[in-house]
Coordinates of C-alpha atoms (C1' of nucleotides) in Angstrom, one line a residue:
Chain D
M241 CA 20.8 2.4 12.7
F242 CA 23.8 4.1 14.2
Q243 CA 26.7 3.1 11.9
L244 CA 29.4 5.0 10.1
S245 CA 29.1 5.2 6.4
K246 CA 32.0 3.9 4.2
K247 CA 32.9 7.4 3.3
V248 CA 33.4 8.4 6.9
E249 CA 35.3 5.2 7.6
Y250 CA 37.6 6.0 4.7
A251 CA 38.0 9.6 5.8
L252 CA 39.0 8.5 9.3
I253 CA 41.4 5.9 8.0
A254 CA 43.0 8.5 5.7
I255 CA 43.3 11.1 8.4
R256 CA 44.6 8.6 10.9
H257 CA 47.2 7.6 8.4
M258 CA 48.3 11.1 7.8
V259 CA 48.5 11.8 11.5
S260 CA 50.6 8.7 12.2
G261 CA 53.1 9.7 9.5
G262 CA 53.8 13.2 10.8
K263 CA 52.3 16.6 10.1
G264 CA 54.6 18.1 7.5
K265 CA 54.4 15.3 5.1
I266 CA 52.5 15.2 1.8
Y267 CA 50.4 12.2 1.0
T268 CA 48.7 11.3 -2.3
T269 CA 45.3 9.8 -2.6
K270 CA 46.7 6.9 -4.6
E271 CA 49.3 6.1 -1.9
I272 CA 46.5 5.9 0.8
A273 CA 44.1 4.0 -1.4
D274 CA 46.8 1.4 -2.2
R275 CA 47.9 1.1 1.3
Y276 CA 44.4 0.3 2.7
Q277 CA 42.8 -1.1 -0.5
L278 CA 40.2 1.6 -0.8
P279 CA 38.5 2.6 -4.0
Y280 CA 40.6 5.4 -5.5
E281 CA 37.9 7.7 -7.0
L282 CA 35.8 7.5 -3.9
L283 CA 38.7 8.3 -1.6
A284 CA 39.7 11.1 -4.0
K285 CA 36.3 12.8 -3.4
I286 CA 36.6 12.4 0.3
M287 CA 40.0 14.0 0.3
Q288 CA 38.6 16.9 -1.7
K289 CA 35.9 17.5 0.9
L290 CA 38.3 17.3 3.7
S291 CA 40.5 19.8 1.9
K292 CA 37.6 22.2 1.2
Q293 CA 36.7 22.1 4.8
G294 CA 40.2 22.9 5.9
F295 CA 41.2 19.7 7.6
I296 CA 43.9 19.2 5.1
T297 CA 45.5 21.4 2.4
S298 CA 45.9 20.3 -1.1
Y299 CA 48.8 20.7 -3.5
Q300 CA 48.0 20.1 -7.2
G301 CA 50.3 18.9 -9.9
V302 CA 53.2 16.5 -9.9
N303 CA 54.5 15.9 -6.4
G304 CA 51.2 17.2 -5.1
G305 CA 48.9 15.7 -2.6
Y306 CA 47.5 16.5 0.8
M307 CA 49.0 17.7 4.0
L308 CA 47.6 17.7 7.5
V309 CA 46.6 21.1 8.9
H310 CA 45.5 20.5 12.4
N311 CA 46.7 18.5 15.4
P312 CA 44.8 15.3 16.2
A313 CA 43.3 16.8 19.3
E314 CA 41.8 19.6 17.3
M315 CA 39.9 17.4 14.9
K316 CA 36.5 16.3 16.2
V317 CA 35.0 13.2 14.7
A318 CA 31.6 15.0 14.7
D319 CA 33.0 17.6 12.4
I320 CA 34.6 15.1 10.0
I321 CA 31.2 13.4 9.8
H322 CA 29.5 16.7 9.1
T323 CA 32.0 17.5 6.4
I324 CA 31.7 14.2 4.6
E325 CA 28.0 13.7 4.9
G326 CA 27.1 17.4 4.2
K327 CA 24.8 17.5 7.3
P328 CA 25.2 17.3 11.0
A329 CA 26.2 13.9 12.4
V330 CA 23.1 13.7 14.6
T331 CA 19.7 14.6 13.4
I332 CA 17.8 12.1 15.4
V333 CA 14.2 12.9 14.3
Q334 CA 13.7 13.2 10.5
C335 CA 11.3 16.1 10.8
E336 CA 13.8 18.0 13.0
S337 CA 16.0 19.3 10.3
S338 CA 14.0 22.3 9.0
S339 CA 10.9 24.2 9.2
L340 CA 7.9 22.5 10.7
E341 CA 6.0 22.8 7.5
E342 CA 8.0 20.1 5.9
C343 CA 7.0 17.4 8.3
S344 CA 3.7 16.0 7.3
I345 CA 2.7 14.9 10.8
H346 CA 4.2 17.8 12.7
T347 CA 0.9 18.9 14.2
T348 CA 0.4 15.5 15.8
C349 CA 4.0 14.4 16.3
T350 CA 4.6 13.8 19.9
I351 CA 8.1 12.5 20.0
K352 CA 10.1 15.3 18.5
N353 CA 10.6 17.5 21.5
P354 CA 11.5 14.7 23.9
L355 CA 14.1 13.3 21.6
I356 CA 15.9 16.6 21.3
K357 CA 17.6 15.7 24.5
L358 CA 18.7 12.4 23.1
Q359 CA 20.1 14.3 20.2
S360 CA 22.2 16.6 22.4
N361 CA 23.5 13.7 24.4
L362 CA 24.6 11.9 21.3
N363 CA 26.2 15.1 20.0
K364 CA 28.1 15.5 23.2
V365 CA 29.6 12.0 22.9
L366 CA 30.6 12.7 19.3
D367 CA 32.0 16.2 20.1
E368 CA 34.2 14.7 22.8
L369 CA 35.8 12.3 20.4
T370 CA 38.8 13.7 18.5
V371 CA 41.2 12.0 16.1
M372 CA 43.6 12.1 19.0
E373 CA 41.6 9.5 20.8
M374 CA 41.9 7.2 17.8
F375 CA 45.3 5.9 18.8
Chain Y
M476 CA 24.1 9.5 9.8
F477 CA 22.5 9.2 13.2
Q478 CA 18.8 9.3 12.6
L479 CA 15.8 7.2 13.5
S480 CA 14.1 5.3 10.8
K481 CA 10.4 5.9 10.1
K482 CA 9.6 2.5 11.6
V483 CA 11.2 3.4 14.9
E484 CA 9.6 6.8 14.9
Y485 CA 6.2 5.2 14.4
A486 CA 6.9 2.7 17.1
L487 CA 7.8 5.5 19.6
I488 CA 4.8 7.5 18.7
A489 CA 2.6 4.5 19.2
I490 CA 4.1 3.5 22.5
R491 CA 4.0 7.1 23.7
H492 CA 0.4 7.2 22.8
M493 CA -0.4 4.1 24.7
V494 CA 1.5 5.3 27.7
S495 CA -0.2 8.6 27.8
G496 CA -3.6 7.0 27.7
G497 CA -3.1 4.7 30.6
K498 CA -1.8 1.1 31.0
G499 CA -5.0 -1.0 31.1
K500 CA -6.5 0.3 27.9
I501 CA -6.6 -1.5 24.6
Y502 CA -5.7 0.4 21.4
T503 CA -6.2 -0.6 17.8
T504 CA -3.7 -0.1 15.1
K505 CA -6.3 1.7 13.1
E506 CA -7.0 4.1 15.9
I507 CA -3.3 5.1 16.3
A508 CA -2.7 5.2 12.5
D509 CA -5.7 7.6 12.1
R510 CA -4.7 9.7 15.0
Y511 CA -1.2 10.4 13.7
Q512 CA -1.7 9.9 10.0
L513 CA 0.6 6.9 9.8
P514 CA 0.4 4.3 7.0
Y515 CA -1.8 1.6 8.5
E516 CA -0.2 -1.6 7.1
L517 CA 3.3 -0.4 8.1
L518 CA 2.2 0.5 11.6
A519 CA 0.5 -2.9 11.8
K520 CA 3.7 -4.7 11.3
I521 CA 5.5 -2.6 13.8
M522 CA 2.8 -3.4 16.4
Q523 CA 3.3 -7.0 15.7
K524 CA 7.0 -6.8 16.3
L525 CA 6.5 -4.9 19.5
S526 CA 4.0 -7.6 20.5
K527 CA 6.3 -10.5 19.7
Q528 CA 9.0 -8.9 21.7
G529 CA 6.7 -8.5 24.7
F530 CA 6.5 -4.7 24.9
I531 CA 2.7 -5.0 24.3
T532 CA 0.2 -7.8 24.3
S533 CA -2.1 -8.5 21.5
Y534 CA -5.8 -9.4 21.5
Q535 CA -7.3 -10.7 18.3
G536 CA -10.8 -10.4 17.0
V537 CA -13.5 -7.9 17.5
N538 CA -12.7 -5.4 20.3
G539 CA -9.2 -6.6 20.0
G540 CA -6.0 -4.5 19.8
Y541 CA -2.9 -4.0 21.9
M542 CA -2.3 -3.3 25.5
L543 CA 0.8 -2.0 27.2
V544 CA 2.8 -4.4 29.3
H545 CA 5.5 -2.4 31.0
N546 CA 5.9 0.8 32.7
P547 CA 7.5 3.7 30.8
A548 CA 10.6 3.5 32.9
E549 CA 11.1 -0.1 32.0
M550 CA 11.2 0.4 28.3
K551 CA 14.6 1.4 26.9
V552 CA 14.6 3.1 23.6
A553 CA 17.7 1.1 22.7
D554 CA 15.6 -2.1 23.0
I555 CA 12.8 -0.7 21.0
I556 CA 15.2 0.1 18.2
H557 CA 16.7 -3.4 18.4
T558 CA 13.3 -4.9 18.2
I559 CA 12.2 -2.9 15.2
E560 CA 15.4 -3.0 13.2
G561 CA 16.3 -6.6 14.1
K562 CA 19.8 -5.6 15.1
P563 CA 21.5 -3.6 17.8
A564 CA 20.9 0.1 17.7
V565 CA 24.7 0.9 17.6
T566 CA 27.2 -1.0 15.4
I567 CA 29.4 1.9 14.7
V568 CA 32.0 0.2 12.5
Q569 CA 30.6 -1.9 9.7
C570 CA 33.2 -4.7 10.0
E571 CA 32.6 -4.9 13.7
S572 CA 29.7 -7.2 13.7
S573 CA 31.3 -10.6 13.4
S574 CA 34.4 -12.6 12.7
L575 CA 37.3 -10.5 11.3
E576 CA 37.3 -12.6 8.1
E577 CA 34.2 -10.8 6.8
C578 CA 35.9 -7.4 6.6
S579 CA 37.8 -7.1 3.4
I580 CA 40.3 -4.6 4.8
H581 CA 40.6 -6.0 8.3
T582 CA 44.3 -6.6 8.1
T583 CA 44.9 -3.0 7.4
C584 CA 42.0 -1.3 9.1
T585 CA 43.3 1.0 11.8
I586 CA 40.1 2.6 13.1
K587 CA 38.1 -0.3 14.3
N588 CA 39.6 -0.8 17.8
P589 CA 39.6 2.9 18.7
L590 CA 36.0 3.3 17.7
I591 CA 34.8 0.5 19.9
K592 CA 35.0 3.0 22.8
L593 CA 32.8 5.4 20.8
Q594 CA 30.3 2.6 20.3
S595 CA 30.1 1.8 24.0
N596 CA 29.6 5.5 24.8
L597 CA 26.7 5.8 22.3
N598 CA 25.2 2.6 23.7
K599 CA 25.3 4.0 27.2
V600 CA 23.4 7.1 26.1
L601 CA 20.7 5.0 24.4
D602 CA 20.5 2.6 27.3
E603 CA 19.8 5.4 29.7
L604 CA 16.9 6.7 27.7
T605 CA 13.6 5.1 28.5
V606 CA 10.1 5.9 27.3
M607 CA 9.6 7.6 30.6
E608 CA 12.0 10.3 29.5
M609 CA 9.8 11.0 26.5
F610 CA 7.4 13.2 28.4
Chain Q
dT612 C1' -23.6 -19.4 12.6
dG613 C1' -22.2 -15.9 9.7
dG614 C1' -20.6 -11.3 9.2
dA615 C1' -17.8 -7.6 11.0
dT616 C1' -13.5 -6.4 13.0
dA617 C1' -9.3 -7.1 14.6
dT618 C1' -4.4 -9.2 14.4
dA619 C1' -0.7 -12.3 11.7
dC620 C1' 2.2 -12.5 8.1
dG621 C1' 4.4 -13.3 3.6
dA622 C1' 5.1 -11.3 -0.9
dC623 C1' 5.5 -7.6 -3.6
dT624 C1' 6.6 -2.7 -5.3
dA625 C1' 8.5 1.9 -5.3
dT626 C1' 11.7 5.0 -3.8
dT627 C1' 15.6 6.7 -1.8
dC628 C1' 20.3 6.4 -0.4
dC629 C1' 25.0 4.7 -0.7
dA630 C1' 29.1 3.0 -2.9
dG631 C1' 31.5 2.9 -6.6
dT632 C1' 32.8 4.2 -11.5
dC633 C1' 33.6 7.1 -15.5
dC634 C1' 35.0 11.1 -17.8
dT635 C1' 36.9 15.5 -18.4
dA636 C1' 39.3 19.7 -16.8
dT637 C1' 42.9 22.0 -14.4
dT638 C1' 47.3 22.5 -12.1
dT639 C1' 52.1 21.8 -11.6
dC640 C1' 56.6 20.0 -12.3
dA641 C1' 60.5 18.4 -14.9
Chain S
dT1224 C1' 54.9 19.1 -23.7
dG1225 C1' 53.9 15.0 -21.2
dA1226 C1' 53.2 12.9 -16.8
dA1227 C1' 51.2 13.0 -12.3
dA1228 C1' 48.4 15.0 -9.3
dT1229 C1' 43.9 17.3 -7.6
dA1230 C1' 38.8 19.1 -8.9
dG1231 C1' 34.5 17.9 -9.8
dG1232 C1' 30.2 16.6 -12.5
dA1233 C1' 27.5 12.7 -14.3
dC1234 C1' 26.2 8.2 -14.1
dT1235 C1' 25.2 3.2 -12.5
dG1236 C1' 24.2 -0.9 -9.6
dG1237 C1' 22.7 -2.6 -5.5
dA1238 C1' 21.0 -2.5 -1.0
dA1239 C1' 18.1 -0.6 2.4
dT1240 C1' 13.9 1.7 3.5
dA1241 C1' 9.1 2.8 3.1
dG1242 C1' 4.9 1.5 1.8
dT1243 C1' 1.3 -1.7 -0.4
dC1244 C1' -1.4 -5.9 -1.3
dG1245 C1' -3.5 -10.2 -0.4
dT1246 C1' -4.8 -13.8 2.5
dA1247 C1' -5.3 -16.3 6.7
dT1248 C1' -6.8 -16.6 11.4
dA1249 C1' -9.1 -15.3 15.7
dT1250 C1' -12.9 -13.2 18.2
dC1251 C1' -17.2 -11.1 19.2
dC1252 C1' -22.0 -10.7 18.8
dA1253 C1' -26.4 -10.2 16.6

DNA sequence: TGGATATACGACTATTCCAGTCCTATTTCA
DNA sequence: TGAAATAGGACTGGAATAGTCGTATATCCA
């Protein structure tokens, strides 16, 4: 139920790798995929997303790769999840996401409002965890 | 990523319904399914699981149904999830579950240990939430 | 005692999501 | 100009989820 997807795992592994190697260094996707035996194409897409979102900067062409932008303490795991998954890390109730109309049982659903508190509690835990803590 | 399954949603709706109606009353699956427009057969299986686990007691035959056993404050949402899903609510890292051998990248995986703490934090949040809080 | 109503439960189907792959384009350097 | 890198869309296979179907069993009561 509450489990990280492979994509997020790979993203965390990659970022952690880049952090541990120093901030000014450029890393290629291939290098990281080889090092941790991750599927190259999948990792490539993950790196693209991280880059688009500004966690890392990309350099194309020969000798290109990715470079870390932020300090570990500035990268929240919640934001990384959001970036990779394309939606907030925690959306506890399925009908929560959007307008009430989209939930077929919204008129009779009794659990939505009470669970909002759970959602915010989970969010708090994820917001407090930065890449810094992963060492 | 962190979202309740339909089954768990239905379980919570059903339990909340039974709580709000009083403890000594018997409710049928059909009654609850109709009230909240939930698929009957699916809800039936959920009720069976809740019954097997002792959250509710079942009465077969005519005039049968289910009756609440515990007080709202005694029912942890985490336990309900575990019952319905058949596994702990939080298993944050996929390779975490069992012996290290089963994780293909365990020798190089750098994120597992740091995330154990996240797991316990999430567990704490879920353990503190009882059905009582859902009102 | 038989029919109606309820739970019990296994098997099956459909759909959605996830992980991974494939292919092509673009950028950059030497 | 060719090699090495990112960029990104399209596709596939498999697993998990949601939902359905069929049958057995228990119980009540007319």
